Amino acid sequence: MADVPVARRPAPTVAPVGAADGDAGLMAQVCRGDEQAFARLYDRLAPTVVGVARRVLRNPAQADEVAQEVFVELWRTARTFDRDRASVGAWAAMIAHRRAVDRVRSESSRQRRDERVGLLDPVVGADPAGDVIDDFDRRRVGRALGSLTELQRQVVELAYYGGHTHTEIADLLDVPLGTVKTRVRDGLIRLRDALGDHP
Amino acid sequence: MNRPTNDDIHDLVAAYALDAVDDLERVRFEAHLARCPACRRDLDEYREVAGMLAAHVAAEPPPTLRAAVLSEIGQTPQARPLPSAPSRSRRWVTAGLSVAAAMILAVLAVRLVSVGRQRDEAMALNRVLTAADAEVMALHGDHGSGRLVFSPSVGRMVVVLDGLGDMPADRVLQLWYQVDGAMMPGATFAPTGGRVVAAAGTLMPGTHQFAVTVEPVGGSPTPTGDVMMSTDRF
Ligand SMILES: [Zn+2]
């Protein structure tokens, strides 16, 4: 089984992605140009980076291309990583998600995207990662998503997993943009609290 | 204090954390983020949540990816400080007190000028980024990425660059206009924390591409450094 990208034990306050201390130590070595340390970091982060790229792009070949670009960017910009600001896992996820979203938006006509994006498929209870992700953590995130209201969950999933802008989401769900903005924010606050306080 | 437009921009933090903003909103929010500690703090927290959402859909990586990545990084230099001029500290030490006093006056003078300039620049930034006719162009390259925003009605451009390595104090980034095969010099920028958000002059007629290079402080009449990133031809 691949090394798991998610902490097996709940972290004390804000739950980071990945065993934060180990990742931070590896990052310090990577910043000194240590390619072996980067290989170990790859093993920890690859399931998350590949997973988020596939989820947003819905095209494994493109997603794997993006994942490769992401890792080269992580290597190249390692020295700009600020460990006081983010966990290594969240940083990698941010770069992966941003690249996947940029790719999907630049390449696609709206039509093709709408065909591809299984619009309101709930992620709660899905089993997208096989045995790659720790069951405990999957249940934890699943529970947190399940604690959202229906609309909060829809906007968060359409935004993050669907790669849609809040304006597109307002169109898709036929609700005012202001409502989408509020639900995205409330949804994230609730997820943060659920993931942080009750691991 | 009433700040209606700023309240709107604070509201973008959650959508921005999920990359659920369009190009123009992204640039506007990043300009705001550079000077709003409250949004900075919220963003850091929301990004940890986004990281959990990413881990939630983790997937088995393809077996060939690892070797491909490791082979490519073996040939990819990490962003590092560029070579800088030798330190002049020794000369300063021997130069004595009068020079030190003159330096302090010079620093104060520069600071006064730059306060005024920053205010002008912040206003220009806001006008461009909130203009109804603002257009966004992406900059790509191996050494960072960015966006140029141009508003025909304001007649100004804004540049936002990200993911830049450290820069030595004697180097700046310079914008170039590709016009009929010639590179025309544009504004220069000093990144802070790997980022640039700055007003960048206007759009030169006949421009069909933009590029960014590293140049000595003050800029160059023709490019001397490698192209860090560029737009597509248009
Ligand atoms: Zn703010």
Coordinates of C-alpha atoms and ligand atoms in Angstrom, one line a residue:
Chain A
M1 CA 0.0 0.0 0.0
A2 CA 1.3 3.4 -0.9
D3 CA 2.4 5.8 1.8
V4 CA -0.7 7.6 3.0
P5 CA -0.9 11.4 2.5
V6 CA -3.1 12.0 5.5
A7 CA -2.2 12.0 9.1
R8 CA -3.1 8.7 10.8
R9 CA -3.5 10.5 14.1
P10 CA -5.6 13.6 14.5
A11 CA -3.4 16.7 14.7
P12 CA -3.8 18.9 17.8
T13 CA -5.6 22.0 16.4
V14 CA -5.9 22.8 12.7
A15 CA -5.8 19.3 11.1
P16 CA -3.0 19.4 8.5
V17 CA -2.8 17.2 5.5
G18 CA 0.0 14.8 5.9
A19 CA 2.1 14.1 8.9
A20 CA 3.1 17.7 9.3
D21 CA 6.4 17.3 11.1
G22 CA 7.8 14.7 8.8
D23 CA 6.8 16.7 5.7
A24 CA 8.3 19.9 7.1
G25 CA 11.6 18.1 7.8
L26 CA 11.6 16.7 4.3
M27 CA 10.9 20.1 2.9
A28 CA 13.9 21.5 4.7
Q29 CA 16.1 18.9 3.0
V30 CA 14.4 19.5 -0.4
C31 CA 15.2 23.2 -0.1
R32 CA 18.9 22.2 0.1
G33 CA 18.5 20.4 -3.2
D34 CA 18.1 16.9 -1.8
E35 CA 16.5 14.8 -4.6
Q36 CA 16.1 11.7 -2.3
A37 CA 14.2 13.7 0.2
F38 CA 12.0 14.9 -2.7
A39 CA 11.4 11.3 -3.7
R40 CA 10.1 10.6 -0.2
L41 CA 8.0 13.7 -0.3
Y42 CA 6.6 12.5 -3.7
D43 CA 5.5 9.2 -2.1
R44 CA 3.6 11.0 0.6
L45 CA 2.0 13.6 -1.6
A46 CA 1.4 11.9 -4.9
P47 CA -2.0 10.2 -4.1
T48 CA -3.4 13.6 -3.1
V49 CA -1.9 15.5 -6.0
V50 CA -3.0 12.9 -8.6
G51 CA -6.4 12.5 -6.9
V52 CA -7.3 16.2 -7.0
A53 CA -6.1 16.6 -10.6
R54 CA -8.2 13.6 -11.7
R55 CA -11.2 14.8 -9.8
V56 CA -11.2 18.3 -11.4
L57 CA -10.0 17.3 -14.9
R58 CA -12.0 14.0 -15.3
N59 CA -9.4 12.9 -17.7
P60 CA -6.7 10.6 -16.3
A61 CA -4.1 11.4 -19.0
Q62 CA -4.4 15.1 -18.6
A63 CA -4.5 14.8 -14.8
D64 CA -1.3 12.8 -14.8
E65 CA 0.4 15.5 -17.0
V66 CA -0.8 18.1 -14.5
A67 CA 0.4 16.1 -11.6
Q68 CA 3.9 15.9 -13.1
E69 CA 3.9 19.7 -13.7
V70 CA 2.8 20.2 -10.1
F71 CA 5.7 18.1 -8.7
V72 CA 8.2 20.0 -10.8
E73 CA 6.8 23.3 -9.5
L74 CA 6.9 22.0 -5.9
W75 CA 10.6 21.2 -6.5
R76 CA 11.4 24.5 -8.2
T77 CA 9.6 26.7 -5.8
A78 CA 10.4 24.8 -2.6
R79 CA 12.2 27.7 -1.2
T80 CA 9.2 29.9 -1.3
F81 CA 7.2 27.5 0.9
D82 CA 6.3 29.2 4.2
R83 CA 5.9 26.5 6.9
D84 CA 4.4 29.0 9.3
R85 CA 1.6 29.6 6.8
A86 CA 0.6 26.2 5.5
S87 CA 1.2 22.5 5.9
V88 CA 3.2 20.9 3.1
G89 CA 0.1 18.9 2.1
A90 CA -2.1 21.9 1.9
W91 CA 0.5 23.7 -0.2
A92 CA 0.8 20.8 -2.6
A93 CA -3.0 20.5 -2.8
M94 CA -3.2 24.2 -3.5
I95 CA -0.8 24.1 -6.4
A96 CA -2.4 21.0 -7.8
H97 CA -5.9 22.3 -7.6
R98 CA -4.9 25.7 -9.1
R99 CA -3.1 24.0 -12.0
A100 CA -6.0 21.6 -12.7
V101 CA -8.5 24.4 -12.6
D102 CA -6.5 26.6 -14.9
R103 CA -6.1 23.7 -17.3
V104 CA -9.8 22.9 -17.3
R105 CA -10.8 26.5 -17.8
S106 CA -8.3 27.2 -20.6
E107 CA -9.0 24.1 -22.6
S108 CA -12.7 23.6 -22.3
S109 CA -15.8 25.0 -23.9
R110 CA -18.6 25.1 -21.3
Q111 CA -20.4 22.3 -23.1
R112 CA -17.6 19.8 -22.8
R113 CA -17.2 20.6 -19.1
D114 CA -20.8 20.2 -18.3
E115 CA -20.9 16.8 -19.9
R116 CA -17.8 15.8 -18.0
V117 CA -18.7 17.1 -14.6
G118 CA -21.2 14.8 -12.9
L119 CA -22.8 17.9 -11.6
L120 CA -24.3 17.2 -8.3
D121 CA -22.8 13.8 -7.6
P122 CA -22.2 13.8 -3.9
V123 CA -18.7 12.9 -2.7
V124 CA -20.0 11.9 0.7
G125 CA -19.9 8.2 0.9
A126 CA -18.1 7.8 -2.4
D127 CA -15.1 5.5 -2.5
P128 CA -12.9 7.3 -5.0
A129 CA -9.5 6.3 -3.7
G130 CA -9.7 2.6 -3.0
D131 CA -7.3 1.8 -0.2
V132 CA -5.0 4.8 -0.8
I133 CA -6.5 7.0 1.9
D134 CA -6.8 6.1 5.5
D135 CA -10.3 5.0 6.4
F136 CA -10.3 7.0 9.6
D137 CA -9.5 10.2 7.7
R138 CA -11.9 9.4 5.0
R139 CA -14.7 9.1 7.5
R140 CA -13.6 12.2 9.2
V141 CA -13.8 14.3 6.0
G142 CA -16.9 12.5 5.0
R143 CA -18.5 13.3 8.3
A144 CA -17.5 16.9 8.0
L145 CA -19.0 17.2 4.5
G146 CA -22.1 15.4 5.8
S147 CA -22.5 18.1 8.5
L148 CA -23.0 20.8 5.9
T149 CA -26.4 21.9 4.7
E150 CA -27.4 20.5 1.3
L151 CA -26.7 23.9 -0.4
Q152 CA -23.4 24.4 1.4
R153 CA -22.2 20.9 0.4
Q154 CA -23.3 21.5 -3.2
V155 CA -21.5 24.8 -3.6
V156 CA -18.3 23.6 -1.9
E157 CA -18.2 20.4 -4.1
L158 CA -19.1 22.3 -7.3
A159 CA -16.4 24.8 -6.5
Y160 CA -13.6 22.5 -5.4
Y161 CA -14.2 19.2 -7.2
G162 CA -16.1 20.7 -10.1
G163 CA -13.6 23.5 -10.7
H164 CA -16.5 26.0 -11.3
T165 CA -16.4 29.7 -10.4
H166 CA -19.0 31.0 -8.0
T167 CA -20.7 32.8 -10.9
E168 CA -21.0 29.6 -12.8
I169 CA -22.4 27.9 -9.7
A170 CA -25.0 30.6 -9.2
D171 CA -26.1 29.8 -12.8
L172 CA -26.0 26.1 -12.4
L173 CA -28.1 26.1 -9.2
D174 CA -30.1 29.1 -10.2
V175 CA -29.5 31.0 -7.0
P176 CA -28.2 34.5 -6.5
L177 CA -24.4 35.0 -6.5
G178 CA -24.6 36.5 -3.0
T179 CA -26.2 33.3 -1.8
V180 CA -23.4 31.2 -3.3
K181 CA -20.7 33.5 -1.7
T182 CA -22.3 33.1 1.7
R183 CA -22.7 29.4 1.4
V184 CA -19.2 28.8 0.3
R185 CA -17.9 30.8 3.2
D186 CA -20.3 29.2 5.8
G187 CA -19.4 25.8 4.4
L188 CA -15.7 26.3 4.7
I189 CA -16.1 27.7 8.2
R190 CA -18.1 24.7 9.2
L191 CA -15.7 22.3 7.6
R192 CA -12.8 24.0 9.4
D193 CA -14.5 23.7 12.7
A194 CA -15.5 20.1 12.1
L195 CA -12.0 19.0 11.0
G196 CA -10.2 21.1 13.5
D197 CA -12.0 20.6 16.8
H198 CA -13.4 17.1 16.5
P199 CA -10.8 14.9 14.9
Chain B
M1 CA -15.4 53.7 8.6
N2 CA -17.5 52.7 5.6
R3 CA -15.7 50.7 2.9
P4 CA -18.3 49.2 0.7
T5 CA -16.0 48.2 -2.1
N6 CA -13.5 46.7 0.3
D7 CA -16.3 44.7 2.1
D8 CA -17.0 43.1 -1.3
I9 CA -13.4 42.1 -1.8
H10 CA -13.1 40.6 1.7
D11 CA -16.0 38.3 0.8
L12 CA -14.0 36.7 -2.0
V13 CA -11.6 35.0 0.4
A14 CA -13.6 31.7 0.7
A15 CA -14.2 31.4 -3.1
Y16 CA -10.6 32.3 -3.7
A17 CA -9.4 29.5 -1.4
L18 CA -11.3 27.0 -3.5
D19 CA -10.1 28.7 -6.8
A20 CA -13.8 29.5 -7.5
V21 CA -13.1 33.0 -8.7
D22 CA -12.5 34.1 -12.3
D23 CA -9.2 35.5 -13.5
L24 CA -10.1 39.1 -12.8
E25 CA -11.4 38.4 -9.4
R26 CA -8.3 36.4 -8.6
V27 CA -6.1 39.3 -9.5
R28 CA -8.2 41.8 -7.6
F29 CA -8.2 39.6 -4.5
E30 CA -4.5 39.0 -4.6
A31 CA -3.9 42.7 -4.8
H32 CA -6.2 43.0 -1.7
L33 CA -4.6 40.1 0.1
A34 CA -1.2 41.7 0.0
R35 CA -2.5 44.3 2.5
C36 CA -5.2 42.6 4.4
P37 CA -4.0 40.4 7.4
A38 CA -7.6 39.3 8.2
C39 CA -8.0 37.7 4.8
R40 CA -4.5 36.3 4.9
R41 CA -5.4 34.5 8.2
D42 CA -8.7 33.2 6.9
L43 CA -7.1 32.1 3.7
D44 CA -4.5 30.1 5.5
E45 CA -7.2 28.2 7.4
Y46 CA -9.4 27.6 4.4
R47 CA -6.5 26.2 2.5
E48 CA -5.9 23.6 5.2
V49 CA -9.6 22.7 4.7
A50 CA -9.1 22.6 0.9
G51 CA -6.1 20.3 1.5
M52 CA -8.3 17.9 3.4
L53 CA -10.9 18.0 0.5
A54 CA -8.0 17.1 -1.8
A55 CA -6.8 14.2 0.4
H56 CA -10.4 13.0 0.5
V57 CA -10.2 12.1 -3.2
A58 CA -6.7 10.7 -3.2
A59 CA -6.0 8.2 -5.9
E60 CA -3.4 5.6 -6.8
P61 CA -0.7 7.4 -8.8
P62 CA 0.2 5.9 -12.2
P63 CA 3.4 3.7 -11.8
T64 CA 5.4 5.7 -14.4
L65 CA 4.8 9.1 -12.8
R66 CA 7.4 8.7 -10.1
A67 CA 10.3 8.1 -12.4
A68 CA 9.1 10.8 -14.8
V69 CA 9.0 13.4 -12.0
L70 CA 12.4 12.4 -10.5
S71 CA 14.0 12.5 -13.9
E72 CA 12.6 15.9 -14.6
I73 CA 13.6 17.5 -11.3
G74 CA 17.1 16.1 -11.8
Q75 CA 17.4 18.5 -14.7
T76 CA 15.4 21.4 -13.1
P77 CA 17.2 24.0 -11.1
Q78 CA 15.5 25.2 -7.9
A79 CA 14.6 28.9 -7.8
R80 CA 17.5 30.4 -6.0
P81 CA 18.9 33.9 -5.5
L82 CA 20.5 35.1 -8.7
P83 CA 24.2 36.0 -8.6
S84 CA 24.5 39.5 -7.2
A85 CA 27.3 42.1 -7.1
P86 CA 30.0 41.7 -4.4
S87 CA 29.1 43.3 -1.1
R88 CA 30.2 46.9 -0.7
S89 CA 30.0 46.9 3.1
R90 CA 33.8 47.2 3.5
R91 CA 33.9 50.4 1.5
W92 CA 31.1 51.9 3.6
V93 CA 32.9 51.2 6.9
T94 CA 36.0 53.1 5.8
A95 CA 34.0 55.9 4.3
G96 CA 33.2 57.4 7.6
L97 CA 30.4 59.2 9.4
S98 CA 29.6 62.0 6.9
V99 CA 28.7 59.4 4.3
A100 CA 26.5 57.6 6.9
A101 CA 24.7 60.8 7.6
A102 CA 24.2 61.4 3.9
M103 CA 22.9 57.9 3.5
I104 CA 20.3 58.4 6.2
L105 CA 19.0 61.6 4.5
A106 CA 18.9 59.8 1.2
V107 CA 16.9 56.9 2.6
L108 CA 14.5 59.3 4.3
A109 CA 14.0 61.2 1.0
V110 CA 13.4 58.0 -0.9
R111 CA 10.9 56.8 1.7
L112 CA 9.0 60.1 1.4
V113 CA 8.8 59.8 -2.4
S114 CA 7.8 56.2 -2.2
V115 CA 4.9 56.8 0.2
G116 CA 3.4 59.2 -2.3
R117 CA 4.1 56.8 -5.1
Q118 CA 2.5 53.9 -3.3
R119 CA -0.7 55.9 -2.8
D120 CA -0.8 56.7 -6.5
E121 CA 0.0 53.1 -7.4
A122 CA -2.7 51.7 -5.1
M123 CA -5.3 54.0 -6.7
A124 CA -4.2 53.0 -10.2
L125 CA -4.4 49.3 -9.2
N126 CA -7.9 49.7 -7.9
R127 CA -9.1 51.6 -10.9
V128 CA -7.7 49.1 -13.4
L129 CA -8.9 46.0 -11.4
T130 CA -12.4 47.3 -10.8
A131 CA -12.9 48.6 -14.4
A132 CA -15.8 47.1 -16.3
D133 CA -13.7 46.7 -19.4
A134 CA -10.7 45.1 -17.7
E135 CA -9.1 42.2 -19.7
V136 CA -6.8 39.5 -18.3
M137 CA -3.8 37.9 -20.0
A138 CA -1.9 35.0 -18.5
L139 CA 1.9 34.9 -18.3
H140 CA 3.5 31.4 -18.2
G141 CA 7.1 30.3 -17.8
D142 CA 9.4 27.9 -16.0
H143 CA 10.2 30.6 -13.4
G144 CA 6.8 31.7 -12.1
S145 CA 3.4 32.6 -13.5
G146 CA 1.3 35.7 -13.6
R147 CA -1.3 37.8 -15.1
L148 CA -1.5 41.2 -16.8
V149 CA -4.7 43.1 -16.5
F150 CA -5.4 46.0 -18.9
S151 CA -8.3 48.4 -18.8
P152 CA -8.8 50.4 -22.1
S153 CA -10.9 53.0 -20.3
V154 CA -8.4 53.6 -17.5
G155 CA -5.5 53.2 -20.0
R156 CA -3.3 51.4 -17.5
M157 CA -2.0 47.9 -16.9
V158 CA -1.5 46.0 -13.7
V159 CA 0.9 43.1 -13.4
V160 CA 0.5 40.2 -10.8
L161 CA 3.3 37.7 -10.6
D162 CA 3.6 34.6 -8.4
G163 CA 5.9 31.8 -7.4
L164 CA 9.1 33.8 -8.0
G165 CA 12.3 32.7 -6.3
D166 CA 14.4 35.1 -4.2
M167 CA 15.9 38.1 -5.9
P168 CA 19.1 39.7 -4.9
A169 CA 18.9 43.4 -4.0
D170 CA 20.6 44.5 -7.2
R171 CA 18.2 42.8 -9.5
V172 CA 14.6 43.6 -10.6
L173 CA 12.1 42.1 -12.9
Q174 CA 11.3 44.0 -16.1
L175 CA 8.3 43.9 -18.4
W176 CA 8.9 43.8 -22.2
Y177 CA 6.6 44.7 -25.1
Q178 CA 7.2 42.6 -28.2
V179 CA 6.4 45.0 -31.0
D180 CA 7.1 44.1 -34.6
G181 CA 9.9 41.7 -33.6
A182 CA 11.6 44.3 -31.3
M183 CA 11.6 44.1 -27.5
M184 CA 10.6 47.5 -26.1
P185 CA 11.4 48.1 -22.4
G186 CA 8.6 48.4 -19.8
A187 CA 8.3 49.0 -16.1
T188 CA 10.5 47.3 -13.5
F189 CA 9.4 45.5 -10.3
A190 CA 11.0 44.2 -7.1
P191 CA 9.2 41.1 -5.8
T192 CA 8.3 40.7 -2.1
G193 CA 7.8 37.3 -0.7
G194 CA 8.0 35.8 -4.2
R195 CA 5.1 38.0 -5.5
V196 CA 4.6 41.2 -7.5
V197 CA 1.4 43.3 -7.6
A198 CA 2.1 46.6 -9.4
A199 CA 0.8 49.1 -11.8
A200 CA 2.7 48.6 -15.1
G201 CA 2.3 51.5 -17.4
T202 CA 0.0 51.3 -20.4
L203 CA -0.4 49.1 -23.4
M204 CA 1.9 50.1 -26.2
P205 CA 0.2 50.2 -29.7
G206 CA 1.3 47.3 -31.9
T207 CA 2.2 45.0 -29.0
H208 CA 1.6 41.3 -29.8
Q209 CA 3.3 39.7 -26.8
F210 CA 4.6 40.4 -23.3
A211 CA 7.7 39.0 -21.6
V212 CA 9.4 39.3 -18.2
T213 CA 13.1 39.1 -17.6
V214 CA 15.5 39.7 -14.7
E215 CA 17.6 42.9 -15.1
P216 CA 19.9 45.1 -13.1
V217 CA 18.2 47.6 -10.9
G218 CA 16.9 50.5 -13.0
G219 CA 16.1 48.2 -15.9
S220 CA 17.8 47.8 -19.3
P221 CA 17.2 49.3 -22.7
T222 CA 17.3 45.8 -24.3
P223 CA 16.8 42.5 -22.4
T224 CA 20.0 41.1 -20.9
G225 CA 18.4 38.3 -18.8
D226 CA 16.6 35.1 -19.7
V227 CA 12.9 35.3 -20.3
M228 CA 11.2 34.2 -17.0
M229 CA 7.7 34.1 -18.5
S230 CA 5.7 35.4 -21.4
T231 CA 2.2 35.7 -22.7
D232 CA 0.9 34.0 -25.8
R233 CA 1.1 36.0 -28.9
F234 CA -2.1 38.0 -29.5
Ligands
ZN1 ZN -9.6 41.4 3.4

